[in-house]
Amino acid sequence: ETGVTQSPTHLIKTRGQQVTLRCSSQSGHNTVSWYQQALGQGPQFIFQYYREEENGRGNFPPRFSGLQFPNYSSELNVNALELDDSALYLCASSSRLGAGNEQFFGPGTRLTVL
Amino acid sequence: AQKVTQAQTEISVVEKEDVTLDCVYETRDTTYYLFWYKQPPSGELVFLIRRNSFDEQNEISGRYSWNFQKSTSSFNFTITASQVVDSAVYFCALSEAPTGTASKLTFGTGTRLQVTL
């Protein structure tokens, strides 16, 4: 069983640029969540996708957007990058919706905005 | 609004010592779930335990044990006979979404545990 994978591992961008991060969910999982983890902080919920539809969003501006594909893989897009967007971006998948379901996390993409 | 507080920013212990990581949560819901995750230097969050709000039984798994007390809104984590491999950042998290809606995890700020020889 393949776990959650994310690409790229590291990324360096400059302010104002756009970035796309990718996530492949664990086999059989149809729910993907994205989290942003700033240095020294806990992960913050960005949004969740279930069967290709956004199913909840945290306190992030519209320049953070996402997609989920028919194979349940997902993308996180961030436009007009700001310095504060520098963080570890974590993707998590689960087998169904619901608060009690375990979310399996990927290794993350570390984004640096200069 | 839901909130998780981990007041201990960093803890250092010598191998074989016992250590307890504190977690206090706030929620208005009567149905919720609590989690502990471990984050080693590699960055990947590793699931340790899940507890629902109706099950206050303490749990033990090897050297790990968890103490859930609704009366004090706490969900503390104890490592017995700590080992160097336990060195990591540990996060407590809360999820209170009803079934069928976004299962958002609210994390604390984490406790960095350093175990030395």
Coordinates of C-alpha atoms in Angstrom, one line a residue:
Chain A
E1 CA 0.0 0.0 0.0
T2 CA 1.5 3.3 -1.1
G3 CA 1.4 6.1 1.4
V4 CA 0.7 9.8 0.7
T5 CA 3.3 11.4 -1.5
Q6 CA 3.9 15.0 -2.3
S7 CA 5.9 16.9 -4.9
P8 CA 8.2 18.7 -5.0
T9 CA 10.1 18.3 -1.8
H10 CA 11.4 21.8 -1.7
L11 CA 10.6 24.9 -3.7
I12 CA 12.0 28.4 -3.8
K13 CA 9.9 31.2 -5.3
T14 CA 9.9 35.0 -5.3
R15 CA 7.1 37.3 -4.2
G16 CA 4.3 37.7 -6.6
Q17 CA 4.9 34.4 -8.3
Q18 CA 2.5 31.5 -8.4
V19 CA 3.1 28.0 -7.2
T20 CA 1.5 24.5 -7.6
L21 CA 2.0 21.8 -5.1
R22 CA 0.9 18.2 -5.7
C23 CA -0.3 15.4 -3.6
S24 CA -1.1 11.7 -4.3
S25 CA -3.4 10.3 -1.7
Q26 CA -3.1 6.9 -0.2
S27 CA -4.7 4.1 -2.2
G28 CA -8.4 3.9 -1.6
H29 CA -8.7 7.3 0.0
N30 CA -11.1 9.8 -1.5
T31 CA -10.6 12.7 0.9
V32 CA -7.6 15.1 0.8
S33 CA -6.8 17.9 3.2
W34 CA -4.1 20.6 2.9
Y35 CA -2.4 22.2 5.8
Q36 CA 0.1 25.0 6.1
Q37 CA 2.8 24.7 8.9
A38 CA 4.8 27.8 9.5
L39 CA 8.1 27.4 11.3
G40 CA 7.6 26.6 15.0
Q41 CA 3.8 26.4 14.7
G42 CA 1.2 23.6 14.4
P43 CA -0.3 22.9 11.0
Q44 CA -3.2 25.2 10.0
F45 CA -6.1 23.8 7.9
I46 CA -6.3 25.3 4.4
F47 CA -9.1 23.3 2.8
Q48 CA -10.4 19.8 2.2
Y49 CA -11.5 18.0 -1.0
Y50 CA -13.9 15.2 -1.2
R51 CA -14.7 13.5 -4.5
E52 CA -13.4 16.4 -6.5
E53 CA -15.3 19.1 -4.6
E54 CA -14.1 21.5 -1.9
N55 CA -15.7 20.4 1.3
G56 CA -14.6 23.0 3.8
R57 CA -12.1 25.8 4.1
G58 CA -10.0 27.4 6.8
N59 CA -9.1 31.0 7.2
F60 CA -7.0 31.4 4.1
P61 CA -7.5 34.0 1.3
P62 CA -8.9 33.1 -2.2
R63 CA -5.4 33.2 -3.7
F64 CA -5.1 29.7 -2.1
S65 CA -7.0 27.4 -4.3
G66 CA -7.1 23.7 -5.0
L67 CA -8.2 20.9 -7.2
Q68 CA -8.9 17.2 -6.8
F69 CA -8.8 14.8 -9.7
P70 CA -10.8 11.7 -10.5
N71 CA -8.0 9.5 -9.1
Y72 CA -8.3 11.6 -5.9
S73 CA -4.8 13.2 -6.3
S74 CA -4.9 16.9 -5.5
E75 CA -3.2 20.2 -6.2
L76 CA -2.7 23.3 -4.1
N77 CA -2.2 26.5 -6.0
V78 CA -1.1 29.7 -4.4
N79 CA -1.1 33.0 -6.4
A80 CA 0.6 36.3 -5.8
L81 CA 3.0 34.7 -3.3
E82 CA 3.9 36.6 -0.1
L83 CA 6.8 36.2 2.2
D84 CA 4.5 34.9 4.9
D85 CA 3.6 32.0 2.6
S86 CA 6.9 30.4 3.4
A87 CA 6.0 27.2 5.2
L88 CA 5.8 23.5 5.1
Y89 CA 2.7 22.5 3.2
L90 CA 1.3 19.1 4.3
C91 CA -1.3 17.0 2.5
A92 CA -3.3 14.4 4.3
S93 CA -5.7 11.8 3.0
S94 CA -8.4 9.8 4.6
S95 CA -10.8 7.1 3.5
R96 CA -14.0 9.1 4.2
L97 CA -15.3 12.2 5.7
G98 CA -16.0 12.6 9.4
A99 CA -14.2 14.0 12.4
G100 CA -13.0 10.7 13.7
N101 CA -11.3 9.4 10.6
E102 CA -7.5 9.1 10.8
Q103 CA -5.7 11.4 8.4
F104 CA -2.5 10.1 6.9
F105 CA 0.0 12.8 6.2
G106 CA 2.6 13.1 3.4
P107 CA 6.2 14.3 4.0
G108 CA 5.3 17.9 2.9
T109 CA 6.6 20.4 0.5
R110 CA 8.8 23.1 2.0
L111 CA 8.1 26.4 0.2
T112 CA 10.4 29.4 0.6
V113 CA 9.3 32.8 -0.7
L114 CA 12.1 35.3 -1.2
Chain B
A1 CA -14.4 28.0 18.3
Q2 CA -12.1 25.1 18.9
K3 CA -8.6 25.6 20.3
V4 CA -5.8 23.4 21.5
T5 CA -3.1 24.5 23.9
Q6 CA 0.2 22.8 24.5
A7 CA 1.9 25.0 27.1
Q8 CA 5.2 23.1 27.0
T9 CA 7.3 24.4 24.2
E10 CA 10.3 22.2 24.7
I11 CA 11.1 19.4 27.1
S12 CA 14.5 17.8 27.6
V13 CA 14.9 14.5 29.4
V14 CA 17.6 11.9 29.8
E15 CA 17.0 8.5 28.3
K16 CA 14.8 6.2 30.5
E17 CA 13.1 9.0 32.2
D18 CA 9.3 9.2 32.0
V19 CA 7.9 12.3 30.4
T20 CA 4.3 13.8 30.1
L21 CA 3.2 16.1 27.4
D22 CA 0.2 18.3 28.3
C23 CA -2.7 19.1 26.1
V24 CA -5.7 21.3 26.9
Y25 CA -8.5 21.8 24.5
E26 CA -11.6 24.0 24.1
T27 CA -14.7 23.1 22.2
R28 CA -18.4 23.8 22.4
D29 CA -19.4 20.5 20.8
T30 CA -20.3 17.4 22.8
T31 CA -19.0 15.1 20.1
Y32 CA -15.4 15.6 19.1
Y33 CA -12.2 13.7 18.6
L34 CA -8.7 14.2 20.0
F35 CA -5.5 13.1 18.4
W36 CA -1.8 12.9 19.0
Y37 CA 0.7 13.1 16.2
K38 CA 4.5 12.8 16.2
Q39 CA 6.6 14.9 13.8
P40 CA 10.2 13.7 13.4
P41 CA 12.8 15.9 11.7
S42 CA 11.8 14.4 8.4
G43 CA 8.6 16.5 8.7
E44 CA 5.9 13.8 8.1
L45 CA 3.2 13.7 10.8
V46 CA 2.8 10.2 12.3
F47 CA -0.5 9.3 13.8
L48 CA -0.3 8.0 17.4
I49 CA -3.8 7.9 18.8
R50 CA -7.4 8.9 18.3
R51 CA -9.9 9.3 21.1
N52 CA -13.6 10.2 20.9
S53 CA -15.3 12.4 23.4
F54 CA -17.4 9.6 24.8
D55 CA -14.6 7.3 25.7
E56 CA -12.7 8.5 28.7
Q57 CA -10.8 5.3 29.3
N58 CA -7.1 5.7 29.5
E59 CA -5.1 3.9 26.9
I60 CA -1.7 2.2 26.9
S61 CA 0.3 1.2 23.9
G62 CA 3.7 -0.1 24.8
R63 CA 5.6 2.7 26.4
Y64 CA 2.9 5.2 25.4
S65 CA -0.1 6.1 27.5
W66 CA -2.8 8.7 27.3
N67 CA -4.9 10.3 30.0
F68 CA -8.2 11.8 28.8
Q69 CA -10.1 13.9 31.3
K70 CA -13.2 15.7 30.1
S71 CA -13.6 17.5 33.5
T72 CA -10.4 19.4 32.9
S73 CA -10.5 19.3 29.0
S74 CA -7.2 17.6 29.0
F75 CA -5.6 14.8 26.9
N76 CA -2.1 14.2 28.2
F77 CA 0.4 11.9 26.7
T78 CA 3.0 10.0 28.7
I79 CA 6.1 8.3 27.4
T80 CA 7.6 5.8 29.9
A81 CA 11.3 5.0 29.8
S82 CA 12.0 7.5 27.0
Q83 CA 14.4 6.6 24.3
V84 CA 16.5 8.8 21.9
V85 CA 14.2 7.8 19.1
D86 CA 11.3 9.5 20.8
S87 CA 12.9 12.9 20.1
A88 CA 10.5 14.7 17.9
V89 CA 7.8 17.4 18.0
Y90 CA 4.5 16.1 19.3
F91 CA 1.2 17.7 18.4
C92 CA -2.2 17.4 20.0
A93 CA -5.1 18.0 17.7
L94 CA -8.9 18.3 17.9
S95 CA -11.6 17.6 15.3
E96 CA -15.3 18.5 16.0
A97 CA -16.9 18.4 12.5
P98 CA -20.1 16.5 12.3
T99 CA -20.0 13.4 10.1
G100 CA -20.1 14.3 6.4
T101 CA -18.5 17.7 6.7
A102 CA -14.9 18.7 6.6
S103 CA -12.9 16.8 9.1
K104 CA -10.6 19.7 9.9
L105 CA -7.9 19.1 12.5
T106 CA -7.1 22.0 14.8
F107 CA -3.5 21.5 16.1
G108 CA -1.7 22.9 19.1
T109 CA 1.7 24.6 18.7
G110 CA 3.5 21.4 19.5
T111 CA 6.0 20.3 22.2
R112 CA 9.5 19.5 21.1
L113 CA 10.9 16.6 23.1
Q114 CA 14.6 16.1 23.2
V115 CA 15.8 12.8 24.7
T116 CA 19.5 12.6 25.4
L117 CA 21.8 9.7 26.5

